[in-house]
Amino acid sequence: MRNQRFNNPLIALWLFLVQLSAVCHALPDARLETRVDQAFDSFGLDGEGVLVAILDRGIDWKNNDFRNEDGTTRIKYILDFTEDKSSGVTYTEQQINDALANDTELAHRDAVGHGSTTTGIAAGNGRNSQEATYRGIASKASLIVVKVTSDGAPAHGDQAAEAAFFDPNLVLVGIDFVVEKAQELGMPVVMLLNLGSTGGPTDGTDSISRKIDEIVGEGKPGIVFVTGPGDDGGSDNRASAEIQPGQSVDLEIEKGQSGNLRLDLWYPSDGVGESGLDFSITAPDNAVYGPYASPASESAADDVEIANVFRYYHRGRDVDFSQSTNQKRQVLIDIFGPTGTYILNISRPNSASDSRSFIATLNPSRYSLNPQNRFLNFVVPGNIWTGATAFNNITPTNYVLKDTWTDIDGIQRTDPPNTGAIGDIWTGSSVGPTFDGRLGIDVAAPGEHLITVYAPDSYWATFDFNRVDAFYGKANAVSAAAPLATGIIALMLQANPELDALQVREILRQTARSDAFTGEVPNATWGYGKIDAFNAAQAALQIAVGGTQASIIVASNGDSTITFQSIENASYSIEYKDDLLDSEWATLVSLLPSAGSETSYTDATLAPGQTRFYRIQLAD
């Protein structure tokens, strides 16, 4: 059922766009698909006055897509944890501009390339492309960049290698940094944490989720957080079962890939160590290890390493690795032994008075791996990453927009057939539900695939088959869908900076569209359907100009006659703006008598070809 706040049966408060001529633009498919350019043409929304904060792998700060027409930077701050893993190194707008003006270097880079691509989708201005063809969604937004991770990059060209790093505590520091700087700048902000893979408590109780819920939510206007569900869809990487007292189950795990395979298992605790779960492990050579009894207390840990086979960690609920508050125990097993089938025997002691259920995940376990890492039994749906399960987060998934492109050498490229049909969900999109049974997914954005910024000195730029020219290349997966949704949210905050995260999420949900691919919505794959920037912007403006009682209709009438529903024997005021983002409405007529159930008025001051916005209100 659609939210009733978008309807008002008593007061006719309608916003009209009267446009006598239209301007055509060359539009990339993603902006057409999501109606971003229609939102720009109708409302003038381009992200100006809004901060887009990207928590990712850094940025190509010299890139023209992140600079203004005069060559100055659009970046307000960079915070880089590459060298300083405590407080990081901060670069200000002035420092960046000085480096640009003097052609000097900063000790910051996007060695991988992921962060620049993310930022380009959300907010690149396309200055390196003809007619800004490859501009992002919020092309005039200001930027904050926090380098919170790196996948690692080998030495390439004249670029030194970069070591991989990730520490969830850095994410917490980075989030606080963004909040502080947004407050100092007095600007609304949408943050995107563009990382994450299956594992962890997955119920909104890990440290990152709790930080998200601390800084965004109801009654906290102008600040929104986004992180996608992950790229672990299409694989059997979640398992669950209930175990009765005195019984056991054999959880079978196929390790198809060499290297490390991590199993992360969670089960409820009642605070009594003797009533936990016990474990033993059978390796592919039939060697049996264990049994390993449950830790004796909630602050105890049982850590075991078997050389060349696995590391086993069983943690009481007060000492789990995710700093969770869900009153669960964690069993984490890193399997680095040979490939083959491992059996995890899980038993419940005879002395226990009730059953215990567990939920476990595997990582890496993706549809594209061949052979697979996967569970062979007790498989259940879901692979959303734990950070996306914050209660106030906005979680966009990914669907297929295109499956072909022409690379920089003129070679026609095509995605593998198991990627997903055009219009359908991308096979690798992680899906819900969360461990605690919530849907998990809010909306879907077309991130498969997009053409956007490639940092020329990055590792990604060494792959010519993904590049389309010297400055742009292919982006895909949830890592492309999430910044697209982030840019749309920036447009919504430009339209109405007073929206809080829950209002933004509800608007996105209620204005999303469904089709034959989404099926009946909401569901744990698509959320509420495919994101629609025009509908979302219109709804955001509705709240901005009329409050929660408002109803908006936007029409391109081709003339200057305004027609609206009215109440008999009432009077109306009509106000207008020539720029919808101006702060003040001008009065066109103050006491217009109702003509019955429908009233019309002709604006004689409107010039041919002029765009004007109207607000109609019941007069006092």
XYZ file of C-alpha atoms in Angstrom:
620
model
C 0.000 0.000 0.000
C 1.372 3.421 -0.978
C 2.011 5.938 1.785
C -1.100 8.088 2.298
C 0.957 11.207 2.944
C 1.216 11.757 -0.813
C -2.535 12.425 -1.079
C -4.658 15.307 0.202
C -8.396 15.054 -0.426
C -9.229 18.475 1.038
C -6.645 21.043 0.037
C -5.618 21.487 -3.559
C -1.882 22.150 -3.366
C -0.511 21.355 -6.756
C 2.807 22.159 -8.318
C 2.803 22.614 -12.060
C 5.608 22.907 -14.536
C 4.599 24.964 -17.527
C 7.222 24.553 -20.206
C 6.675 25.826 -23.742
C 9.809 24.298 -25.193
C 12.066 21.409 -24.342
C 15.814 20.983 -24.558
C 17.210 17.665 -25.749
C 20.412 16.197 -24.380
C 22.584 13.260 -25.333
C 21.855 10.897 -22.468
C 23.693 7.808 -21.244
C 21.360 4.907 -20.750
C 21.526 4.889 -16.951
C 20.267 8.457 -16.650
C 17.499 7.697 -19.109
C 16.545 4.486 -17.324
C 16.287 6.157 -13.917
C 14.831 9.439 -15.275
C 17.627 11.485 -13.726
C 17.752 13.850 -16.690
C 14.003 14.296 -16.573
C 14.437 15.395 -12.955
C 17.094 17.870 -14.083
C 15.035 19.207 -17.002
C 11.903 19.552 -14.877
C 13.340 20.704 -11.552
C 16.902 21.872 -12.239
C 18.335 19.311 -9.808
C 22.062 18.643 -10.231
C 23.317 18.214 -6.661
C 24.514 21.775 -6.135
C 24.701 22.671 -2.453
C 24.836 19.020 -1.334
C 27.799 16.999 -0.085
C 28.414 13.545 -1.508
C 30.805 11.708 0.838
C 32.508 8.600 -0.541
C 34.092 6.132 1.881
C 36.082 3.917 -0.425
C 39.605 3.458 -1.803
C 40.553 7.072 -2.514
C 40.157 9.383 -5.495
C 42.048 10.696 -8.497
C 41.950 14.232 -7.105
C 43.518 15.762 -10.246
C 40.785 14.394 -12.510
C 38.779 17.009 -14.401
C 35.526 15.251 -13.482
C 36.111 16.352 -9.895
C 37.082 19.935 -10.741
C 35.050 23.042 -11.470
C 35.045 24.883 -14.796
C 37.782 27.199 -13.476
C 39.994 24.220 -12.625
C 39.523 24.374 -8.860
C 38.595 21.272 -6.926
C 35.090 20.168 -6.003
C 36.561 18.227 -3.073
C 36.106 19.875 0.312
C 38.185 17.332 2.254
C 40.135 14.111 1.799
C 40.840 11.863 4.796
C 43.382 9.121 4.029
C 44.132 6.185 6.339
C 46.779 4.599 4.075
C 49.756 5.556 6.227
C 48.147 6.681 9.494
C 45.801 3.944 10.711
C 44.607 5.915 13.756
C 43.467 9.413 12.846
C 44.455 9.492 9.164
C 45.893 12.345 7.105
C 43.556 15.207 6.152
C 43.817 17.313 2.993
C 41.719 20.477 2.788
C 40.139 22.129 -0.223
C 42.832 24.820 -0.050
C 45.659 22.267 -0.005
C 44.168 20.470 -2.996
C 43.743 23.728 -4.913
C 47.312 24.773 -4.120
C 48.597 21.439 -5.411
C 46.527 21.802 -8.583
C 47.649 25.386 -9.171
C 51.327 24.629 -8.547
C 51.342 21.209 -10.223
C 52.621 19.549 -7.051
C 51.733 16.200 -5.541
C 49.725 15.126 -2.524
C 50.488 11.847 -0.786
C 47.043 10.544 -1.704
C 45.997 8.331 -4.595
C 43.427 5.830 -5.704
C 45.872 3.045 -6.496
C 43.113 0.525 -7.246
C 40.709 2.781 -9.162
C 37.503 1.742 -7.376
C 37.061 4.993 -5.430
C 37.346 7.253 -8.483
C 34.841 5.135 -10.379
C 32.436 5.231 -7.433
C 32.705 9.012 -7.172
C 32.334 9.436 -10.932
C 29.020 7.572 -10.980
C 27.603 9.460 -8.008
C 28.876 12.923 -8.837
C 31.346 13.194 -11.728
C 30.706 16.193 -13.974
C 31.892 14.614 -17.234
C 34.422 17.345 -18.080
C 36.726 14.786 -19.704
C 33.980 13.726 -22.133
C 32.391 15.502 -25.073
C 29.239 17.373 -24.010
C 29.707 15.836 -20.548
C 28.335 12.557 -21.885
C 29.718 10.513 -18.995
C 28.717 12.853 -16.223
C 27.422 11.291 -13.019
C 24.116 11.797 -11.269
C 24.752 14.776 -8.940
C 27.232 16.524 -11.210
C 27.458 19.764 -9.206
C 27.621 18.277 -5.729
C 30.595 18.993 -3.493
C 32.699 16.052 -2.351
C 34.267 14.566 0.759
C 36.480 11.528 0.230
C 37.567 9.108 2.954
C 40.027 6.371 2.037
C 39.049 3.627 4.478
C 40.349 0.581 2.627
C 42.413 -0.770 -0.243
C 42.206 -4.123 -2.007
C 45.909 -3.758 -2.707
C 47.428 -2.983 -6.092
C 50.614 -4.318 -7.714
C 53.234 -1.971 -9.097
C 52.123 -0.804 -12.546
C 53.601 1.751 -14.932
C 55.370 4.322 -12.770
C 53.083 3.602 -9.811
C 54.348 1.831 -6.703
C 52.516 -1.134 -5.254
C 49.956 -0.541 -2.503
C 49.312 -2.989 0.328
C 45.766 -4.053 1.112
C 44.200 -2.847 4.343
C 40.842 -2.812 6.077
C 39.906 -2.110 9.676
C 36.222 -1.562 10.551
C 37.287 0.891 13.242
C 38.610 3.186 10.494
C 35.112 3.250 9.007
C 33.767 4.535 12.329
C 36.375 7.307 12.437
C 35.659 8.176 8.814
C 31.917 8.443 9.402
C 32.457 10.784 12.342
C 34.809 12.891 10.193
C 32.164 13.310 7.493
C 29.476 14.263 10.015
C 31.747 16.853 11.618
C 32.750 18.446 8.296
C 29.175 18.504 6.969
C 28.106 20.343 10.109
C 30.988 22.820 9.751
C 30.070 23.454 6.118
C 26.356 23.681 6.894
C 25.469 21.359 4.009
C 23.236 18.287 3.710
C 25.206 15.114 3.063
C 24.693 11.633 1.700
C 27.429 9.140 2.594
C 28.270 5.994 0.645
C 30.346 3.183 2.139
C 31.121 1.269 -1.052
C 32.464 -2.015 0.233
C 31.277 -5.115 2.055
C 30.930 -8.857 1.654
C 28.920 -11.564 3.360
C 29.814 -12.403 6.963
C 29.297 -10.995 10.443
C 26.142 -10.884 12.591
C 24.020 -9.534 9.703
C 21.297 -8.211 11.996
C 22.148 -4.533 12.507
C 24.154 -5.104 15.691
C 27.778 -4.945 14.467
C 29.858 -1.841 15.203
C 29.485 -0.307 11.722
C 25.710 -0.798 11.661
C 25.346 0.731 15.100
C 27.415 3.756 14.025
C 25.193 4.227 10.978
C 22.077 4.106 13.145
C 23.656 6.544 15.577
C 24.258 9.272 12.995
C 21.231 8.936 10.683
C 17.568 8.343 11.345
C 14.265 9.911 12.261
C 14.469 13.585 13.172
C 18.050 13.988 11.877
C 17.538 16.094 8.756
C 19.964 16.411 5.916
C 22.111 13.336 6.561
C 21.668 9.989 4.807
C 23.761 6.801 4.673
C 24.007 4.258 1.847
C 25.774 0.942 1.544
C 24.852 -1.792 -0.922
C 24.176 -5.438 -0.018
C 27.336 -6.876 -1.618
C 28.319 -8.990 -4.624
C 27.825 -12.451 -3.127
C 24.542 -13.381 -4.811
C 23.918 -16.465 -6.907
C 25.841 -18.828 -4.639
C 24.914 -21.209 -1.810
C 26.778 -19.276 0.867
C 24.279 -19.172 3.764
C 23.175 -22.174 5.819
C 20.982 -22.597 8.880
C 19.609 -25.422 11.024
C 18.079 -26.052 14.444
C 19.722 -28.595 16.745
C 17.867 -30.317 19.573
C 19.530 -31.363 22.879
C 21.577 -34.531 22.395
C 21.502 -34.213 18.607
C 23.970 -33.081 15.948
C 24.090 -32.077 12.286
C 26.836 -32.459 9.686
C 27.228 -29.208 7.753
C 28.955 -30.021 4.443
C 31.228 -27.433 2.841
C 32.673 -27.719 -0.648
C 35.979 -25.865 -0.953
C 36.465 -25.537 -4.686
C 39.103 -22.816 -4.655
C 42.615 -22.791 -3.233
C 43.456 -20.153 -0.640
C 41.435 -19.195 2.409
C 37.725 -19.907 2.852
C 36.068 -18.313 5.881
C 33.055 -19.784 7.651
C 31.305 -17.377 10.042
C 28.627 -18.945 12.275
C 26.366 -17.329 14.897
C 24.018 -18.847 17.461
C 22.089 -17.475 20.465
C 23.494 -17.745 23.968
C 21.625 -17.738 27.253
C 24.761 -16.867 29.189
C 25.456 -20.430 30.352
C 28.552 -21.852 28.714
C 27.514 -25.479 29.120
C 24.434 -24.909 26.969
C 26.285 -23.836 23.831
C 27.228 -25.800 20.703
C 30.205 -28.114 20.274
C 32.125 -28.586 17.018
C 34.391 -31.025 15.222
C 35.855 -30.806 11.715
C 36.473 -33.569 9.182
C 38.941 -32.666 6.430
C 38.860 -34.022 2.847
C 41.424 -36.714 3.824
C 38.942 -37.925 6.527
C 41.148 -36.666 9.361
C 38.917 -35.597 12.268
C 39.733 -32.643 14.495
C 37.939 -31.967 17.759
C 35.461 -32.071 19.321
C 35.876 -28.526 20.562
C 33.553 -27.673 23.431
C 31.720 -24.382 23.779
C 33.621 -21.722 25.779
C 32.822 -21.818 29.494
C 31.745 -18.176 29.745
C 30.650 -15.250 27.625
C 34.049 -13.582 27.963
C 35.974 -16.756 27.084
C 37.427 -17.745 23.719
C 38.605 -21.048 22.308
C 41.186 -20.589 19.529
C 42.781 -23.582 17.769
C 45.101 -23.791 14.756
C 45.841 -26.946 12.794
C 48.850 -26.334 10.555
C 48.011 -26.238 6.845
C 44.343 -27.035 7.508
C 42.377 -24.392 9.488
C 42.157 -21.864 12.296
C 39.169 -22.219 14.618
C 37.812 -19.421 16.840
C 34.846 -19.906 19.188
C 33.956 -16.700 20.994
C 31.595 -15.942 23.876
C 28.989 -13.311 23.170
C 31.016 -10.564 24.896
C 34.156 -11.079 22.794
C 32.988 -11.675 19.218
C 35.024 -10.119 16.416
C 32.255 -7.758 15.241
C 31.662 -6.155 18.660
C 28.028 -7.166 18.215
C 25.285 -6.552 20.767
C 23.033 -9.411 19.645
C 23.724 -11.772 22.572
C 25.084 -14.422 20.222
C 28.231 -16.512 20.169
C 30.460 -16.567 17.112
C 32.364 -19.440 15.522
C 34.815 -18.342 12.848
C 36.828 -20.907 10.903
C 39.466 -20.012 8.313
C 39.924 -23.053 6.082
C 43.199 -22.862 4.169
C 43.740 -26.595 3.654
C 43.406 -28.428 0.347
C 40.295 -28.269 -1.801
C 37.576 -30.849 -1.257
C 34.632 -31.443 1.071
C 34.881 -30.448 4.725
C 32.290 -31.569 7.271
C 31.529 -29.427 10.295
C 29.801 -31.532 12.943
C 27.696 -29.313 15.223
C 26.212 -30.851 18.354
C 24.006 -29.746 21.255
C 24.884 -31.278 24.671
C 22.475 -33.748 26.274
C 22.391 -31.524 29.351
C 20.842 -28.635 27.414
C 17.206 -27.864 28.112
C 16.293 -26.443 24.699
C 17.346 -26.323 21.060
C 19.758 -23.927 19.357
C 19.606 -22.575 15.803
C 22.653 -21.349 13.913
C 23.167 -19.269 10.781
C 26.465 -19.515 8.916
C 28.046 -17.820 5.882
C 30.948 -18.617 3.542
C 33.362 -16.114 1.992
C 34.564 -16.010 -0.728
C 31.583 -17.697 -2.316
C 30.443 -16.036 -5.537
C 28.533 -17.235 -8.575
C 31.507 -16.443 -10.823
C 33.881 -18.861 -9.056
C 34.427 -22.147 -10.842
C 34.617 -24.526 -9.087
C 32.501 -23.095 -6.306
C 33.033 -22.552 -2.619
C 29.600 -23.427 -1.219
C 27.441 -25.185 1.345
C 26.136 -28.549 0.193
C 23.239 -28.797 2.666
C 21.049 -26.729 4.998
C 21.179 -23.877 2.452
C 18.861 -20.899 3.082
C 18.334 -17.649 1.124
C 20.369 -14.518 1.732
C 23.893 -13.104 1.419
C 23.583 -9.408 2.313
C 26.650 -8.038 4.103
C 26.389 -7.050 7.737
C 26.940 -3.285 7.357
C 23.935 -3.026 5.045
C 21.658 -4.379 7.778
C 21.761 -1.167 9.831
C 18.176 -0.218 10.600
C 18.522 3.283 9.122
C 20.724 2.430 6.144
C 19.490 2.651 2.548
C 20.387 -0.527 0.643
C 20.306 -0.422 -3.184
C 20.895 -3.596 -5.178
C 21.897 -3.946 -8.836
C 20.135 -4.875 -12.058
C 21.313 -5.261 -15.660
C 21.120 -2.275 -17.979
C 23.604 -3.267 -20.701
C 25.683 -6.314 -21.515
C 27.897 -5.045 -24.358
C 30.494 -2.323 -24.795
C 33.272 -1.341 -27.209
C 36.694 -1.090 -25.616
C 39.474 1.426 -26.256
C 40.848 -0.756 -29.069
C 37.489 -0.880 -30.831
C 36.771 -4.463 -29.819
C 33.141 -5.333 -29.101
C 32.852 -6.937 -25.655
C 29.968 -8.920 -24.140
C 29.284 -9.958 -20.563
C 29.031 -13.698 -19.829
C 25.524 -15.141 -20.366
C 25.117 -15.965 -16.660
C 25.303 -12.271 -15.716
C 21.545 -11.836 -16.104
C 19.156 -10.663 -18.804
C 18.818 -6.962 -19.588
C 16.249 -5.588 -17.152
C 16.703 -8.463 -14.699
C 18.626 -8.593 -11.430
C 22.388 -9.013 -11.787
C 23.220 -12.586 -10.789
C 25.854 -11.486 -8.288
C 23.600 -9.081 -6.385
C 23.422 -10.078 -2.738
C 19.884 -10.564 -1.488
C 18.026 -10.539 1.795
C 16.761 -11.367 4.259
C 18.842 -10.193 7.203
C 19.539 -12.741 9.949
C 16.735 -11.176 12.008
C 14.224 -11.540 9.172
C 14.018 -8.055 7.662
C 13.794 -7.611 3.897
C 17.304 -6.151 3.634
C 16.958 -4.564 0.169
C 15.258 -1.202 -0.421
C 15.436 -0.537 -4.178
C 17.367 -1.643 -7.262
C 19.520 0.602 -9.470
C 20.917 -0.189 -12.944
C 24.627 -0.682 -12.233
C 25.292 -3.453 -14.726
C 27.032 -1.864 -16.460
C 27.929 1.830 -16.550
C 30.632 3.906 -18.266
C 32.291 6.282 -15.842
C 35.558 7.755 -14.582
C 38.737 5.668 -14.737
C 41.732 7.097 -12.863
C 44.501 6.972 -15.526
C 47.229 5.961 -13.052
C 45.159 3.313 -11.277
C 45.537 -0.440 -11.533
C 42.093 -0.684 -13.102
C 43.270 1.511 -15.987
C 45.745 -1.199 -17.017
C 42.858 -3.371 -18.221
C 42.237 -2.038 -21.720
C 39.300 -4.378 -22.320
C 37.312 -2.390 -19.719
C 38.345 1.083 -20.914
C 36.427 2.984 -23.585
C 38.914 5.876 -23.879
C 41.742 7.504 -21.930
C 39.508 8.722 -19.093
C 36.477 6.425 -18.863
C 35.695 2.750 -18.589
C 33.260 0.074 -17.544
C 31.910 -0.178 -13.990
C 29.553 -2.857 -12.782
C 28.183 -4.864 -9.864
C 26.589 -3.448 -6.718
C 29.617 -1.139 -6.498
C 28.177 0.709 -9.515
C 24.503 0.564 -8.492
C 25.111 1.970 -5.004
C 26.751 5.248 -6.137
C 24.022 5.732 -8.734
C 21.422 5.565 -5.965
C 23.613 7.831 -3.829
C 23.614 10.483 -6.538
C 19.821 10.325 -6.771
C 19.600 10.838 -3.011
C 21.819 13.920 -3.398
C 19.245 15.313 -5.846
C 16.518 14.658 -3.288
C 18.480 16.498 -0.603
C 18.990 19.413 -2.976
C 15.223 19.528 -3.480
C 14.591 19.266 0.251
C 17.579 19.473 2.629
C 15.277 18.849 5.606
C 14.564 15.237 4.694
C 15.900 12.687 7.159
C 17.190 9.242 6.186
C 13.937 7.441 6.896
C 11.937 9.925 4.828
C 14.378 9.532 1.943
C 14.158 5.752 2.172
C 10.366 5.782 2.289
C 10.191 8.076 -0.736
C 12.555 5.820 -2.687
C 10.495 2.779 -1.764
C 7.120 4.320 -2.543
C 8.202 5.884 -5.852
C 10.057 2.825 -7.196
C 8.511 1.019 -10.141
C 7.856 -2.668 -10.620
C 7.737 -4.722 -13.806
C 7.806 -8.291 -15.036
C 11.367 -8.715 -13.762
C 10.761 -7.445 -10.236
C 7.555 -9.400 -9.807
C 5.367 -8.514 -6.867
C 7.158 -6.120 -4.552
C 8.473 -5.762 -1.959
C 10.674 -8.831 -1.952
C 14.146 -9.738 -0.682
C 15.740 -9.566 -4.143
C 14.414 -6.267 -5.538
C 13.184 -4.503 -2.416
C 10.408 -2.191 -3.550
C 11.443 -2.146 -7.213
C 13.521 -0.120 -9.651
C 14.611 3.339 -8.537
C 12.964 6.335 -10.237
C 14.796 9.644 -9.785
C 12.026 11.789 -11.258
C 9.325 10.325 -9.032
C 11.589 10.543 -5.975
C 12.568 14.157 -6.678
C 8.943 15.097 -7.226
C 7.977 13.560 -3.895
C 10.869 15.303 -2.131
C 9.740 18.627 -3.551
C 6.184 17.880 -2.457
C 7.289 17.703 1.152
C 9.492 20.775 0.682
C 6.714 23.021 -0.619
C 3.672 21.610 1.080
C 4.520 19.574 4.141
C 3.154 16.118 4.780
C -0.356 17.137 3.648
C 0.850 18.036 0.158
C 0.039 16.473 -3.179
C 2.098 17.227 -6.290
C 1.309 16.919 -9.923
C 3.946 17.972 -12.418
C 2.722 18.616 -15.932
C 4.210 20.021 -19.112
C 1.074 21.659 -20.455
C 2.429 23.588 -23.384
C 0.497 26.707 -22.348
C 0.225 29.119 -19.439
C -3.119 27.930 -18.063
C -3.045 26.423 -14.584
C -5.920 24.071 -13.737
C -6.389 22.560 -10.291
C -8.980 20.770 -8.195
C -10.783 23.100 -5.851
C -13.467 23.324 -3.183
C -16.709 25.230 -3.850
C -17.028 28.664 -2.200
C -13.320 28.735 -1.329
C -10.529 31.095 -2.405
C -6.958 30.267 -3.403
C -3.593 31.947 -3.645
C -1.246 31.134 -6.509
C 2.492 31.660 -6.079
C 5.309 30.992 -8.498
C 9.027 30.513 -8.919
C 11.058 30.761 -12.100
C 13.749 28.683 -10.396
C 12.340 25.982 -8.149
C 15.388 26.121 -5.900
C 14.954 29.820 -5.097
C 14.097 30.308 -1.441
C 11.091 32.604 -1.874
C 7.777 32.195 -3.681
C 6.352 35.256 -5.492
C 2.608 35.985 -5.441
C 0.750 35.746 -8.744
C -2.795 36.115 -7.359
C -3.751 36.242 -3.697
C -7.546 35.647 -3.644
C -8.773 33.615 -6.578
C -12.409 32.530 -6.119
C -13.158 28.862 -6.707
C -15.053 28.000 -9.878
C -16.422 24.831 -8.315
C -14.686 21.468 -8.272
C -12.115 22.634 -10.814
C -10.599 26.108 -11.210
C -8.359 27.540 -13.948
C -6.160 30.624 -14.143
C -4.091 32.004 -17.031
C -0.698 33.522 -16.246
C -0.448 36.471 -18.642
C 3.094 37.279 -17.442
C 4.615 34.026 -18.712
C 6.789 34.535 -21.784
C 6.846 31.963 -24.633
C 9.372 29.243 -23.913
C 9.702 30.250 -20.251
C 9.631 27.676 -17.457
C 7.667 28.526 -14.314
C 6.628 26.600 -11.198
C 3.352 27.212 -9.360
C 2.142 26.543 -5.842
C -1.595 26.686 -5.172
C -2.828 26.972 -1.603
C -6.166 27.429 0.098
C -6.341 31.070 1.119
C -6.885 31.996 4.767
